[in-house]
Coordinates of C-alpha atoms in Angstrom, one line a residue:
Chain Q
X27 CA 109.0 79.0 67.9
X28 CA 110.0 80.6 64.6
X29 CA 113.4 79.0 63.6
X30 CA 116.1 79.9 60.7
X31 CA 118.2 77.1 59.2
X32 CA 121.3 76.7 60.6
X33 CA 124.8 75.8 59.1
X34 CA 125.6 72.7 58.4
X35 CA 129.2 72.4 59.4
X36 CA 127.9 73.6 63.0
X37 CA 125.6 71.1 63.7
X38 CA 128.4 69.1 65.7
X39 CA 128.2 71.8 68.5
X40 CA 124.7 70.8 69.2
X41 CA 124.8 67.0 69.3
X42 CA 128.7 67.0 70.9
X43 CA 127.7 68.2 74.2
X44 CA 125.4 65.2 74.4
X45 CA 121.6 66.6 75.1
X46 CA 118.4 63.5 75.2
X47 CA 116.8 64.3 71.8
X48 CA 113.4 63.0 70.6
X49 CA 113.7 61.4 67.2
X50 CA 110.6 61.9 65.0
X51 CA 110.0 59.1 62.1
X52 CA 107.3 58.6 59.6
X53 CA 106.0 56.1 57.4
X54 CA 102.9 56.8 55.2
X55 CA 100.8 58.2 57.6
X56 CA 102.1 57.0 60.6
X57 CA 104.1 58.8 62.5
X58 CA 106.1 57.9 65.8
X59 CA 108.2 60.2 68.3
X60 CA 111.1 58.3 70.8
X61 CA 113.6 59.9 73.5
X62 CA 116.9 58.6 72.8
X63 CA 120.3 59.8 74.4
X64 CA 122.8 57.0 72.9
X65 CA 123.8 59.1 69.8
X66 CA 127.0 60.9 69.0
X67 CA 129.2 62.7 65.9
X68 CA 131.0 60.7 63.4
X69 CA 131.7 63.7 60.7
X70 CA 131.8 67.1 61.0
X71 CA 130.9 68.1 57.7
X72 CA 128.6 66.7 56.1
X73 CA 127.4 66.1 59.4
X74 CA 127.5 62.6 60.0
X75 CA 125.8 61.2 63.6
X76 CA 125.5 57.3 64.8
X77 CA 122.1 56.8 67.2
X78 CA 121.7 53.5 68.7
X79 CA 117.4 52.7 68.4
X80 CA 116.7 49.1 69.9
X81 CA 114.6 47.0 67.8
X82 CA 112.4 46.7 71.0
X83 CA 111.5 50.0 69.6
X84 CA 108.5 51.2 67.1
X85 CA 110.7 53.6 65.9
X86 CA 113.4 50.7 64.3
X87 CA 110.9 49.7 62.0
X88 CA 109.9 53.1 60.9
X89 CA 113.7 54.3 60.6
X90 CA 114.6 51.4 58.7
X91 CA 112.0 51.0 56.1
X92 CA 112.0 54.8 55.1
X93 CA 115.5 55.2 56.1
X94 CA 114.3 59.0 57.0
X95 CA 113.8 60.9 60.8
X96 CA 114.3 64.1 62.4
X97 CA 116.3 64.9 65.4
X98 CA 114.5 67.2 67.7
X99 CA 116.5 68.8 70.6
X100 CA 114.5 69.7 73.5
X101 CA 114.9 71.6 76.3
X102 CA 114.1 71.4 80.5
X103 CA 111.0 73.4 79.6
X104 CA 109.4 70.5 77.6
X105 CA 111.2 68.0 80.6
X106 CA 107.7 66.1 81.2
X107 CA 107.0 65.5 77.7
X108 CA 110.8 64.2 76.9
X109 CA 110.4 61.9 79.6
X110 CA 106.6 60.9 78.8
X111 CA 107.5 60.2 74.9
X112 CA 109.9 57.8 76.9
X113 CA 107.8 56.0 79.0
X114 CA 105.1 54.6 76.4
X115 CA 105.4 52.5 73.2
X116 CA 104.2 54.2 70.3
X117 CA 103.4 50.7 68.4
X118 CA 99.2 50.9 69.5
X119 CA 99.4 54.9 70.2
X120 CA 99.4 58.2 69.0
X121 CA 102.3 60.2 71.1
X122 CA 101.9 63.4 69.4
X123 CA 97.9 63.5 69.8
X124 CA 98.2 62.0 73.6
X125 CA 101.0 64.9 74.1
X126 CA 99.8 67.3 72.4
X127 CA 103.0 67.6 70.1
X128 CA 102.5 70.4 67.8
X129 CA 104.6 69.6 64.5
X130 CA 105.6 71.1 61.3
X131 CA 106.8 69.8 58.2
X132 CA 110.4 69.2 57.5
X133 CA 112.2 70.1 54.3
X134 CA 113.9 67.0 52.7
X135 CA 112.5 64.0 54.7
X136 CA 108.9 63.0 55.6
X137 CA 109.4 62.6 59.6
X138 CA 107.7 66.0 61.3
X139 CA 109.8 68.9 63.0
X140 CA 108.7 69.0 66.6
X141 CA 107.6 72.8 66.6
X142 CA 108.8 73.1 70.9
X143 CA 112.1 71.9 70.5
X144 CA 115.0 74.7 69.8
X145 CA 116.8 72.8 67.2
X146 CA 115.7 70.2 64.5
X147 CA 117.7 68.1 62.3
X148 CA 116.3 66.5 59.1
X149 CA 118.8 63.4 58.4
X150 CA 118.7 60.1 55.8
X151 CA 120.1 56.7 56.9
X152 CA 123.3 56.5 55.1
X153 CA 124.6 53.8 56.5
X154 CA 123.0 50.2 58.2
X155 CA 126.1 48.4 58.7
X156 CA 126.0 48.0 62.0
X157 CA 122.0 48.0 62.8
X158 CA 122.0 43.6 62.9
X159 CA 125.2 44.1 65.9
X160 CA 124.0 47.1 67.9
X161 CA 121.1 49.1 66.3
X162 CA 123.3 51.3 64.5
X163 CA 122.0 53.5 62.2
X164 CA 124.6 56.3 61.0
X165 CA 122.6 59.3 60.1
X166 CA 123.2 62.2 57.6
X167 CA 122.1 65.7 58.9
X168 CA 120.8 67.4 55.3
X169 CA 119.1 70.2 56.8
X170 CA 119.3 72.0 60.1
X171 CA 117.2 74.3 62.1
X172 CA 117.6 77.0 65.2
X173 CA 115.4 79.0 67.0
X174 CA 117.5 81.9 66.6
X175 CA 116.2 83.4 70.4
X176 CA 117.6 80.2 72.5
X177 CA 121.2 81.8 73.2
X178 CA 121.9 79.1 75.0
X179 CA 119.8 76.3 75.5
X180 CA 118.5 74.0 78.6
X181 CA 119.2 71.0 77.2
X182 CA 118.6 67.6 79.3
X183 CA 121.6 64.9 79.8
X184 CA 120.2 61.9 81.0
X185 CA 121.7 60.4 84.0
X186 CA 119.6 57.2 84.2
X187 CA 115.8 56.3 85.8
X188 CA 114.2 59.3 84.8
X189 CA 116.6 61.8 86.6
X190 CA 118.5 64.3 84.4
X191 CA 121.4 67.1 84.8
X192 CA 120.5 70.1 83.1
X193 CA 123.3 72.4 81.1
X194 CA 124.6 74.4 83.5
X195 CA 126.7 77.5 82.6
X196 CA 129.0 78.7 80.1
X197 CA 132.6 78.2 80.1
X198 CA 135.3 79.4 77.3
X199 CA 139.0 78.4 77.2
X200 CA 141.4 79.8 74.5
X201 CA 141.6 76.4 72.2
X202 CA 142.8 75.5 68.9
X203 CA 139.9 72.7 69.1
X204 CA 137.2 72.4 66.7
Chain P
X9 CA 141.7 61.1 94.9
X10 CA 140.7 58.2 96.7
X11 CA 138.6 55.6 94.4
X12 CA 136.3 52.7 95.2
X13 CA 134.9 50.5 92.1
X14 CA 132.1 51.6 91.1
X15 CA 129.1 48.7 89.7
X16 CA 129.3 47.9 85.7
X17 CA 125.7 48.0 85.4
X18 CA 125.6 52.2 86.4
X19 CA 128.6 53.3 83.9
X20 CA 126.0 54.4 81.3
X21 CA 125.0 57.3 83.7
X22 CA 128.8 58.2 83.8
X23 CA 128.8 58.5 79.8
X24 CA 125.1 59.1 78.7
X25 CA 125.1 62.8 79.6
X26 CA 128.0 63.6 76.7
X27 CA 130.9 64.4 79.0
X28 CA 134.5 65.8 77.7
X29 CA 136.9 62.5 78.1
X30 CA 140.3 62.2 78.8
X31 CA 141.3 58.8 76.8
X32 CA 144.8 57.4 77.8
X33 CA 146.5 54.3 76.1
X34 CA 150.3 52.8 76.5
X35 CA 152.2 51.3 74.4
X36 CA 155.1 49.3 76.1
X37 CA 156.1 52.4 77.8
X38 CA 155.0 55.0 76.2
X39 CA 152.0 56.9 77.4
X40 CA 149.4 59.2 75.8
X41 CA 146.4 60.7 76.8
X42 CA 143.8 62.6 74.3
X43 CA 140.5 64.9 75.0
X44 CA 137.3 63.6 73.3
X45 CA 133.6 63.9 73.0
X46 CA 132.9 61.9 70.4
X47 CA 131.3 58.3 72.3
X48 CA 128.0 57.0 73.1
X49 CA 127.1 54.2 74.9
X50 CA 126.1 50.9 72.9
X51 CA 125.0 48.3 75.7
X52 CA 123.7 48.8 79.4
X53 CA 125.7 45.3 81.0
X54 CA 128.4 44.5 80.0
X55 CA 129.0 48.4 79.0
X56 CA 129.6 49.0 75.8
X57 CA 131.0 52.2 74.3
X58 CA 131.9 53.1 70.9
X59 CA 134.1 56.0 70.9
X60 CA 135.7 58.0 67.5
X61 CA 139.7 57.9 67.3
X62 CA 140.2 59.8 64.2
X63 CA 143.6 58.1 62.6
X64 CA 144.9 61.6 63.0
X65 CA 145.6 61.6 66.6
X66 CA 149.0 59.6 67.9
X67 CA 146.4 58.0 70.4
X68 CA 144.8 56.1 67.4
X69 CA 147.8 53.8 66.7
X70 CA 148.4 52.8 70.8
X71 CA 144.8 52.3 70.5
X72 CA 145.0 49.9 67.7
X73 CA 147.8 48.2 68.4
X74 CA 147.2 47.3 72.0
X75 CA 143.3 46.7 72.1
X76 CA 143.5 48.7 76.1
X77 CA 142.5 52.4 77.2
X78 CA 141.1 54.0 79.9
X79 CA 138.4 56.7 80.0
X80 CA 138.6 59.5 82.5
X81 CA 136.2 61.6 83.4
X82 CA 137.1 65.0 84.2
X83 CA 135.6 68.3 86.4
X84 CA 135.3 71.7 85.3
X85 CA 137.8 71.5 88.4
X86 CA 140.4 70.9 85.5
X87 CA 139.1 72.5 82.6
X88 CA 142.6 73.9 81.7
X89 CA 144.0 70.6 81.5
X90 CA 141.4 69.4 79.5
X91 CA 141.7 71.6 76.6
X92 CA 145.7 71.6 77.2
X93 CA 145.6 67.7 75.9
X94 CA 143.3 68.0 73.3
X95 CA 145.8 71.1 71.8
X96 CA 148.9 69.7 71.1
X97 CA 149.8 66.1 69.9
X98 CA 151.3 63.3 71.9
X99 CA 153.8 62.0 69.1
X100 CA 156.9 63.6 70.1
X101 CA 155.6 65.1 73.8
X102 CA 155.2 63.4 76.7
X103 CA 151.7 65.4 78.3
X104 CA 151.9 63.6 81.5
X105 CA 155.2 65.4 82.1
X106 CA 154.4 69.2 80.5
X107 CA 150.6 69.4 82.1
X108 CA 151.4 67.5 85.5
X109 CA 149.1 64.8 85.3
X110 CA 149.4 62.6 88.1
X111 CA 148.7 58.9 87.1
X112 CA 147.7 55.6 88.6
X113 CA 148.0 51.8 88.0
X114 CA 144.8 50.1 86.5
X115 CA 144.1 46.9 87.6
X116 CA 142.9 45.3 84.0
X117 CA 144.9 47.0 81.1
X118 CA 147.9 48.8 80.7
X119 CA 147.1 52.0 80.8
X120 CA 147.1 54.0 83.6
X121 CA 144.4 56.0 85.8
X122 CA 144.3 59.8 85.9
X123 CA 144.2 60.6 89.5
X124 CA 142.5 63.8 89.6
X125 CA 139.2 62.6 87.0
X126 CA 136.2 61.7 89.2
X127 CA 135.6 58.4 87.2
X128 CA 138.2 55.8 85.6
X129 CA 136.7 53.2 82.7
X130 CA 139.1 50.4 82.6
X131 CA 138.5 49.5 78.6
X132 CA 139.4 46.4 75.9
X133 CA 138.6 47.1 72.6
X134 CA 136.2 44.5 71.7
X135 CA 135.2 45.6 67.9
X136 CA 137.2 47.3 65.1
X137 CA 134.8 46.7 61.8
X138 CA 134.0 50.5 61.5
X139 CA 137.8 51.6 62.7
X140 CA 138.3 51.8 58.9
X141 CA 135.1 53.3 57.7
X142 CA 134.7 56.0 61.1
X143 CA 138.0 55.7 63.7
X144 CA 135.0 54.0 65.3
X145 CA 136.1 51.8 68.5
X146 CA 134.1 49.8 70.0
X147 CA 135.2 49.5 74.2
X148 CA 133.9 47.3 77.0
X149 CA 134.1 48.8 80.1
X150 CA 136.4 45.9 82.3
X151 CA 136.7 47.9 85.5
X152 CA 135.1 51.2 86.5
X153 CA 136.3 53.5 89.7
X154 CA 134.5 56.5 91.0
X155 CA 135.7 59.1 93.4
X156 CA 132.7 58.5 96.5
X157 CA 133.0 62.1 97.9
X158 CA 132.1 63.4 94.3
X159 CA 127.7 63.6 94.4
X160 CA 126.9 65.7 91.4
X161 CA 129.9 66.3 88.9
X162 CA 130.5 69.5 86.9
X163 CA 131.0 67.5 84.2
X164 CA 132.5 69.2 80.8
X165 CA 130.1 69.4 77.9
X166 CA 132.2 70.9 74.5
X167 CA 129.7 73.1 72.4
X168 CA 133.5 73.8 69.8
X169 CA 136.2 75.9 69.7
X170 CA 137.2 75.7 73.6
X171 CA 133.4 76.4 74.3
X172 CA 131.9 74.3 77.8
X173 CA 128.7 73.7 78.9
X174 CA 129.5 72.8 82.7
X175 CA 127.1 70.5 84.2
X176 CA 124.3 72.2 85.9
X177 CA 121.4 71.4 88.4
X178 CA 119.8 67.7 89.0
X179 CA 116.2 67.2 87.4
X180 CA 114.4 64.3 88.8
X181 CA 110.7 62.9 87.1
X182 CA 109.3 60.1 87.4
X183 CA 110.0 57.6 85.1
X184 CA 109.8 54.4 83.7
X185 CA 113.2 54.7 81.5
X186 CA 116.6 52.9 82.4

């Protein structure tokens, strides 16, 4: 999937409508990949977005100690692998070897671009106020990518237990919204 | 619409798929209601949500001052409505009146049910450290109510600028996720 970066100030329309994403972390040569769906805007320029990662999770360590991941956005043609990243800890395992995750190097952080999902977002922990209360971390997006071909994408909304709703079709309302 | 309550423990399938909200607040008797996409889920049981109120929106001092909402959840069914509240401002307009929302009593706060959403969230603000830093709320879910007859709603999904993704078909693989 050949992708083009993509605006900053439009990353909000990506994250808004609420998709499961699979956030890639790194640290030294260890790298980890988790599904996580409890994330959601704070800023819309620079993009500013608060995840919740349990600290039941490989990936807290990782995020906190390099302050650095990627959100991946997947679609329902990579369902089985969003839900299989889910399913296993990645503490005593390679998930992108087991999975057969392609990757590609990101631009400003360390964590991998996952090469099969549509849209990737490099992002820096700016903020760890609120990790000790909830697992917080508020992210800044500092580089965004699109496969310029997905018009619109399948993305997955988690519904709970493994079943999902899939984005459904397109509606447009006049709206002074942003 | 009639509404049965619907279990704490399941309200994080209501909100973890990212749909549009209809947040309503009183103050004494003044009413408001406000469109919103910005929330995530914090905490399976009891549910917490944390939700952005910028400081903007006439919904953010109710808010503040009397600790209550509710969160309705809204069908494409409605769409019109939807993007009606989140176009003008509540200050000097009463939306209830102009868009012909028909309203119920809640049982646990002060501000009232919107009758034709599928789901009503009951909420008490339990946290306001980031209020400051984000608009960030933090909400427990007191009461929740569903609308039985409604099996797979076309939720709203806002991709900006009046934009929807309505919810689409039910993917179901096995899985060991919550």
């Amino acid at each position: 999937m050949k992708k083009r970066t993509y605006p900053l100030g439009k990353v909000y329309g990506l994250l808004e409508p609420g998709p499961v994403v699979l956030l890639t972390t790194q640290r030294n040569d260890r790298l980890n990949v988790m599904t996580m769906s409890w994330h959601m805007m704070l800023e819309f320029e620079p993009p500013l977005v608060a995840c919740i990662v349990s600290n039941r999770n490989y990936s807290f360590e990782l995020l906190r100690d390099t302050k650095e991941c990627v959100i991946n956005i997947p679609t329902a043609e990579i369902a089985k692998t969003v839900v299989a990243c889910g399913n296993v800890c990645g503490r005593g395992l390679d998930k992108f070897k087991k999975f057969g995750l392609a990757t590609e190097p990101a631009t400003l952080v360390r964590a991998p671009l996952l090469t099969d999902c549509y849209a990737n977002l490099e992002c820096r922990v700016v903020d760890t106020r609120m990790v000790e209360h909830y697992g917080m971390f508020v992210l800044e997006v500092v580089k965004a990518w699109i496969d310029p071909k997905t018009k619109w994408p399948h993305t997955l909304h988690h519904k709970g237990f493994g079943e999902f709703m899939v984005a459904g079709k397109r509606l447009k309302l006049p709206s002074k919204m942003k």
